[in-house]
């Protein structure tokens, strides 16, 4: 039921839309109430038309869940003055109240991904300085295939202290690229 979705959830969806490769990631706060209210959230969207980063979800956003765990969330992205920029419909199925699988289907695109309940709040110092591994795949703004895998170590302030990555950009590969920056 709608009460199964309660708390702050992170989600990601990757697929395609009319402009090409599409990715969306963000978080939302679900009420866990019978009305299926999403009280707040943010989303980052990328496709060849350009990025939308840190966009707020409007209070018109909401969700509904059937008795078999299938649900639909309607996410209304606003520009900060409550002018609706876009609507994204994502269907999902909950495997538990803390995890689900997502598909995006609307007249503008398709994709798939996952959603997870975020337990507690995370801070830079709460994350350990242990090595992290990562894998990214998708495409660039010209719809050329791109993937990257690597590992890095970060300190308690988020600065990457060491790391390397391998990159494949549309068939051209580079290995052992040094990483720097912050998380």
PDB file of C-alpha atoms in Angstrom:
ATOM      1  CA  UNK A   1       0.000   0.000   0.000  1.00  0.00           C
ATOM      2  CA  UNK A   2       1.026   3.641  -0.044  1.00  0.00           C
ATOM      3  CA  UNK A   3       2.241   3.225   3.547  1.00  0.00           C
ATOM      4  CA  UNK A   4       5.009   0.897   2.264  1.00  0.00           C
ATOM      5  CA  UNK A   5       6.898   3.900   0.862  1.00  0.00           C
ATOM      6  CA  UNK A   6       7.934   5.943   3.895  1.00  0.00           C
ATOM      7  CA  UNK A   7      11.058   8.096   4.204  1.00  0.00           C
ATOM      8  CA  UNK A   8      13.772   9.447   1.926  1.00  0.00           C
ATOM      9  CA  UNK A   9      14.465   7.343  -1.161  1.00  0.00           C
ATOM     10  CA  UNK A  10      17.290   7.677  -3.668  1.00  0.00           C
ATOM     11  CA  UNK A  11      16.676   6.581  -7.245  1.00  0.00           C
ATOM     12  CA  UNK A  12      18.369   6.392 -10.623  1.00  0.00           C
ATOM     13  CA  UNK A  13      17.060   5.730 -14.113  1.00  0.00           C
ATOM     14  CA  UNK A  14      19.014   5.341 -17.361  1.00  0.00           C
ATOM     15  CA  UNK A  15      17.588   4.959 -20.848  1.00  0.00           C
ATOM     16  CA  UNK A  16      16.759   7.136 -23.819  1.00  0.00           C
ATOM     17  CA  UNK A  17      14.437   9.918 -24.843  1.00  0.00           C
ATOM     18  CA  UNK A  18      13.743  11.846 -28.042  1.00  0.00           C
ATOM     19  CA  UNK A  19      17.133  13.614 -27.724  1.00  0.00           C
ATOM     20  CA  UNK A  20      19.123  10.395 -27.170  1.00  0.00           C
ATOM     21  CA  UNK A  21      20.691   8.870 -24.069  1.00  0.00           C
ATOM     22  CA  UNK A  22      18.886   9.898 -20.877  1.00  0.00           C
ATOM     23  CA  UNK A  23      19.895   9.591 -17.206  1.00  0.00           C
ATOM     24  CA  UNK A  24      18.097  10.785 -14.094  1.00  0.00           C
ATOM     25  CA  UNK A  25      19.072  10.463 -10.432  1.00  0.00           C
ATOM     26  CA  UNK A  26      17.699  12.046  -7.318  1.00  0.00           C
ATOM     27  CA  UNK A  27      15.898  11.642  -4.056  1.00  0.00           C
ATOM     28  CA  UNK A  28      12.392  12.192  -2.755  1.00  0.00           C
ATOM     29  CA  UNK A  29      10.622  12.117   0.593  1.00  0.00           C
ATOM     30  CA  UNK A  30       7.552   9.845   0.637  1.00  0.00           C
ATOM     31  CA  UNK A  31       4.976  10.339   3.390  1.00  0.00           C
ATOM     32  CA  UNK A  32       4.043   6.693   3.985  1.00  0.00           C
ATOM     33  CA  UNK A  33       0.432   7.888   4.132  1.00  0.00           C
ATOM     34  CA  UNK A  34      -2.700   6.899   2.251  1.00  0.00           C
ATOM     35  CA  UNK A  35      -2.524  10.067   0.097  1.00  0.00           C
ATOM     36  CA  UNK A  36       0.846   9.076  -1.434  1.00  0.00           C
ATOM     37  CA  UNK A  37       2.363  12.520  -1.013  1.00  0.00           C
ATOM     38  CA  UNK A  38       5.944  13.345  -2.003  1.00  0.00           C
ATOM     39  CA  UNK A  39       6.775  16.327   0.185  1.00  0.00           C
ATOM     40  CA  UNK A  40      10.150  17.253  -1.311  1.00  0.00           C
ATOM     41  CA  UNK A  41      13.033  16.032  -3.411  1.00  0.00           C
ATOM     42  CA  UNK A  42      15.665  16.944  -5.951  1.00  0.00           C
ATOM     43  CA  UNK A  43      16.643  15.475  -9.289  1.00  0.00           C
ATOM     44  CA  UNK A  44      19.561  15.673 -11.736  1.00  0.00           C
ATOM     45  CA  UNK A  45      18.766  14.948 -15.378  1.00  0.00           C
ATOM     46  CA  UNK A  46      21.146  14.585 -18.307  1.00  0.00           C
ATOM     47  CA  UNK A  47      20.500  14.134 -21.999  1.00  0.00           C
ATOM     48  CA  UNK A  48      21.987  15.655 -25.184  1.00  0.00           C
ATOM     49  CA  UNK A  49      19.710  18.691 -24.749  1.00  0.00           C
ATOM     50  CA  UNK A  50      21.761  19.571 -21.667  1.00  0.00           C
ATOM     51  CA  UNK A  51      21.743  18.992 -17.940  1.00  0.00           C
ATOM     52  CA  UNK A  52      19.198  19.930 -15.305  1.00  0.00           C
ATOM     53  CA  UNK A  53      20.947  19.743 -11.931  1.00  0.00           C
ATOM     54  CA  UNK A  54      19.580  20.151  -8.441  1.00  0.00           C
ATOM     55  CA  UNK A  55      16.014  20.744  -9.670  1.00  0.00           C
ATOM     56  CA  UNK A  56      13.348  20.634  -6.978  1.00  0.00           C
ATOM     57  CA  UNK A  57      10.352  18.359  -7.063  1.00  0.00           C
ATOM     58  CA  UNK A  58       7.100  20.278  -6.851  1.00  0.00           C
ATOM     59  CA  UNK A  59       4.554  19.495  -4.126  1.00  0.00           C
ATOM     60  CA  UNK A  60       2.203  18.181  -6.856  1.00  0.00           C
ATOM     61  CA  UNK A  61       4.465  15.099  -7.040  1.00  0.00           C
ATOM     62  CA  UNK A  62       2.973  11.927  -5.627  1.00  0.00           C
ATOM     63  CA  UNK A  63       2.759   8.145  -5.827  1.00  0.00           C
ATOM     64  CA  UNK A  64       0.375   5.221  -5.572  1.00  0.00           C
ATOM     65  CA  UNK A  65       1.116   1.568  -4.779  1.00  0.00           C
ATOM     66  CA  UNK A  66      -1.135  -1.429  -5.444  1.00  0.00           C
ATOM     67  CA  UNK A  67      -1.485  -4.414  -3.123  1.00  0.00           C
ATOM     68  CA  UNK A  68       1.029  -6.460  -5.173  1.00  0.00           C
ATOM     69  CA  UNK A  69       3.831  -3.899  -4.673  1.00  0.00           C
ATOM     70  CA  UNK A  70       3.598  -2.242  -8.092  1.00  0.00           C
ATOM     71  CA  UNK A  71       3.597   1.539  -7.997  1.00  0.00           C
ATOM     72  CA  UNK A  72       3.662   4.713 -10.028  1.00  0.00           C
ATOM     73  CA  UNK A  73       5.329   7.987  -9.071  1.00  0.00           C
ATOM     74  CA  UNK A  74       4.589  11.220 -10.903  1.00  0.00           C
ATOM     75  CA  UNK A  75       7.524  13.572 -10.409  1.00  0.00           C
ATOM     76  CA  UNK A  76       6.938  17.218 -11.301  1.00  0.00           C
ATOM     77  CA  UNK A  77      10.215  19.119 -11.703  1.00  0.00           C
ATOM     78  CA  UNK A  78       9.876  22.826 -10.872  1.00  0.00           C
ATOM     79  CA  UNK A  79      12.224  25.748 -11.467  1.00  0.00           C
ATOM     80  CA  UNK A  80      12.105  27.093  -7.903  1.00  0.00           C
ATOM     81  CA  UNK A  81       9.121  29.366  -8.497  1.00  0.00           C
ATOM     82  CA  UNK A  82       6.695  26.429  -8.807  1.00  0.00           C
ATOM     83  CA  UNK A  83       6.615  26.683 -12.587  1.00  0.00           C
ATOM     84  CA  UNK A  84       6.524  23.071 -13.745  1.00  0.00           C
ATOM     85  CA  UNK A  85       9.403  22.404 -16.154  1.00  0.00           C
ATOM     86  CA  UNK A  86       8.788  18.697 -16.742  1.00  0.00           C
ATOM     87  CA  UNK A  87       6.811  15.719 -15.552  1.00  0.00           C
ATOM     88  CA  UNK A  88       8.442  12.299 -15.284  1.00  0.00           C
ATOM     89  CA  UNK A  89       6.391   9.179 -14.638  1.00  0.00           C
ATOM     90  CA  UNK A  90       8.299   6.269 -13.153  1.00  0.00           C
ATOM     91  CA  UNK A  91       6.760   2.894 -12.519  1.00  0.00           C
ATOM     92  CA  UNK A  92       8.299   0.702  -9.855  1.00  0.00           C
ATOM     93  CA  UNK A  93       7.893  -2.543  -8.003  1.00  0.00           C
ATOM     94  CA  UNK A  94       8.896  -2.796  -4.364  1.00  0.00           C
ATOM     95  CA  UNK A  95      10.837  -5.880  -3.320  1.00  0.00           C
ATOM     96  CA  UNK A  96      10.653  -4.551   0.261  1.00  0.00           C
ATOM     97  CA  UNK A  97       9.846  -1.214   1.898  1.00  0.00           C
ATOM     98  CA  UNK A  98      13.516  -0.274   1.428  1.00  0.00           C
ATOM     99  CA  UNK A  99      14.232  -1.378  -2.184  1.00  0.00           C
ATOM    100  CA  UNK A 100      12.559  -1.386  -5.569  1.00  0.00           C
ATOM    101  CA  UNK A 101      13.147  -1.587  -9.297  1.00  0.00           C
ATOM    102  CA  UNK A 102      12.185   1.359 -11.482  1.00  0.00           C
ATOM    103  CA  UNK A 103      11.177   1.818 -15.107  1.00  0.00           C
ATOM    104  CA  UNK A 104      10.467   5.118 -16.770  1.00  0.00           C
ATOM    105  CA  UNK A 105       7.732   5.210 -19.307  1.00  0.00           C
ATOM    106  CA  UNK A 106       6.075   8.286 -20.652  1.00  0.00           C
ATOM    107  CA  UNK A 107       5.571   9.799 -24.068  1.00  0.00           C
ATOM    108  CA  UNK A 108       9.082  11.284 -23.975  1.00  0.00           C
ATOM    109  CA  UNK A 109      11.281   8.308 -23.099  1.00  0.00           C
ATOM    110  CA  UNK A 110      12.035   4.987 -21.466  1.00  0.00           C
ATOM    111  CA  UNK A 111      14.581   3.698 -18.965  1.00  0.00           C
ATOM    112  CA  UNK A 112      15.208   1.456 -15.979  1.00  0.00           C
ATOM    113  CA  UNK A 113      16.946   1.660 -12.626  1.00  0.00           C
ATOM    114  CA  UNK A 114      16.455   1.193  -8.910  1.00  0.00           C
ATOM    115  CA  UNK A 115      15.374   2.976  -5.748  1.00  0.00           C
ATOM    116  CA  UNK A 116      16.545   2.539  -2.162  1.00  0.00           C
ATOM    117  CA  UNK A 117      15.536   3.852   1.225  1.00  0.00           C
ATOM    118  CA  UNK A 118      18.252   6.141   2.543  1.00  0.00           C
ATOM    119  CA  UNK A 119      18.868   5.138   6.146  1.00  0.00           C
ATOM    120  CA  UNK A 120      19.947   8.074   8.280  1.00  0.00           C
ATOM    121  CA  UNK A 121      21.860  11.045   7.015  1.00  0.00           C
ATOM    122  CA  UNK A 122      25.314  10.791   5.529  1.00  0.00           C
ATOM    123  CA  UNK A 123      28.103  13.271   6.103  1.00  0.00           C
ATOM    124  CA  UNK A 124      31.625  13.444   4.699  1.00  0.00           C
ATOM    125  CA  UNK A 125      33.112  12.299   8.003  1.00  0.00           C
ATOM    126  CA  UNK A 126      30.661   9.382   8.292  1.00  0.00           C
ATOM    127  CA  UNK A 127      32.115   7.835   5.133  1.00  0.00           C
ATOM    128  CA  UNK A 128      35.332   5.964   5.662  1.00  0.00           C
ATOM    129  CA  UNK A 129      38.558   6.662   3.793  1.00  0.00           C
ATOM    130  CA  UNK A 130      38.545   3.095   2.459  1.00  0.00           C
ATOM    131  CA  UNK A 131      38.999   2.432  -1.258  1.00  0.00           C
ATOM    132  CA  UNK A 132      35.863   2.725  -3.372  1.00  0.00           C
ATOM    133  CA  UNK A 133      35.285   1.033  -6.717  1.00  0.00           C
ATOM    134  CA  UNK A 134      32.958   2.431  -9.364  1.00  0.00           C
ATOM    135  CA  UNK A 135      31.525   1.625 -12.779  1.00  0.00           C
ATOM    136  CA  UNK A 136      29.790   4.127 -15.042  1.00  0.00           C
ATOM    137  CA  UNK A 137      28.279   3.430 -18.427  1.00  0.00           C
ATOM    138  CA  UNK A 138      26.118   5.394 -20.803  1.00  0.00           C
ATOM    139  CA  UNK A 139      26.912   7.993 -23.392  1.00  0.00           C
ATOM    140  CA  UNK A 140      28.175  11.479 -23.926  1.00  0.00           C
ATOM    141  CA  UNK A 141      26.191  14.477 -25.177  1.00  0.00           C
ATOM    142  CA  UNK A 142      26.722  13.303 -28.773  1.00  0.00           C
ATOM    143  CA  UNK A 143      25.129   9.913 -27.962  1.00  0.00           C
ATOM    144  CA  UNK A 144      28.489   8.156 -28.312  1.00  0.00           C
ATOM    145  CA  UNK A 145      28.898   5.163 -25.992  1.00  0.00           C
ATOM    146  CA  UNK A 146      31.117   5.773 -22.979  1.00  0.00           C
ATOM    147  CA  UNK A 147      32.074   3.724 -19.928  1.00  0.00           C
ATOM    148  CA  UNK A 148      34.536   4.117 -17.084  1.00  0.00           C
ATOM    149  CA  UNK A 149      35.621   1.863 -14.218  1.00  0.00           C
ATOM    150  CA  UNK A 150      38.131   2.488 -11.492  1.00  0.00           C
ATOM    151  CA  UNK A 151      38.926   2.824  -7.820  1.00  0.00           C
ATOM    152  CA  UNK A 152      39.836   5.677  -5.503  1.00  0.00           C
ATOM    153  CA  UNK A 153      40.616   6.455  -1.892  1.00  0.00           C
ATOM    154  CA  UNK A 154      39.244   9.563  -0.191  1.00  0.00           C
ATOM    155  CA  UNK A 155      39.981  11.214   3.111  1.00  0.00           C
ATOM    156  CA  UNK A 156      37.394  12.282   5.702  1.00  0.00           C
ATOM    157  CA  UNK A 157      36.925  15.673   4.040  1.00  0.00           C
ATOM    158  CA  UNK A 158      36.064  14.088   0.684  1.00  0.00           C
ATOM    159  CA  UNK A 159      39.336  14.780  -1.138  1.00  0.00           C
ATOM    160  CA  UNK A 160      40.445  11.957  -3.453  1.00  0.00           C
ATOM    161  CA  UNK A 161      43.940  11.067  -2.241  1.00  0.00           C
ATOM    162  CA  UNK A 162      44.669   8.398  -4.881  1.00  0.00           C
ATOM    163  CA  UNK A 163      42.898   6.587  -7.662  1.00  0.00           C
ATOM    164  CA  UNK A 164      42.915   5.382 -11.248  1.00  0.00           C
ATOM    165  CA  UNK A 165      40.280   4.753 -13.906  1.00  0.00           C
ATOM    166  CA  UNK A 166      39.993   3.035 -17.267  1.00  0.00           C
ATOM    167  CA  UNK A 167      37.918   4.849 -19.899  1.00  0.00           C
ATOM    168  CA  UNK A 168      36.305   3.653 -23.124  1.00  0.00           C
ATOM    169  CA  UNK A 169      34.881   6.533 -25.145  1.00  0.00           C
ATOM    170  CA  UNK A 170      33.131   5.247 -28.287  1.00  0.00           C
ATOM    171  CA  UNK A 171      35.730   2.520 -28.812  1.00  0.00           C
ATOM    172  CA  UNK A 172      38.836   4.562 -27.951  1.00  0.00           C
ATOM    173  CA  UNK A 173      40.257   3.368 -24.653  1.00  0.00           C
ATOM    174  CA  UNK A 174      42.614   4.829 -22.092  1.00  0.00           C
ATOM    175  CA  UNK A 175      43.933   2.888 -19.100  1.00  0.00           C
ATOM    176  CA  UNK A 176      45.200   3.818 -15.652  1.00  0.00           C
ATOM    177  CA  UNK A 177      44.095   7.465 -15.839  1.00  0.00           C
ATOM    178  CA  UNK A 178      44.912   9.229 -12.557  1.00  0.00           C
ATOM    179  CA  UNK A 179      41.939  10.519 -10.556  1.00  0.00           C
ATOM    180  CA  UNK A 180      41.844  13.688  -8.483  1.00  0.00           C
ATOM    181  CA  UNK A 181      39.139  15.890  -7.073  1.00  0.00           C
ATOM    182  CA  UNK A 182      36.615  15.481  -4.310  1.00  0.00           C
ATOM    183  CA  UNK A 183      33.441  13.607  -3.463  1.00  0.00           C
TER     184      UNK A 183
END
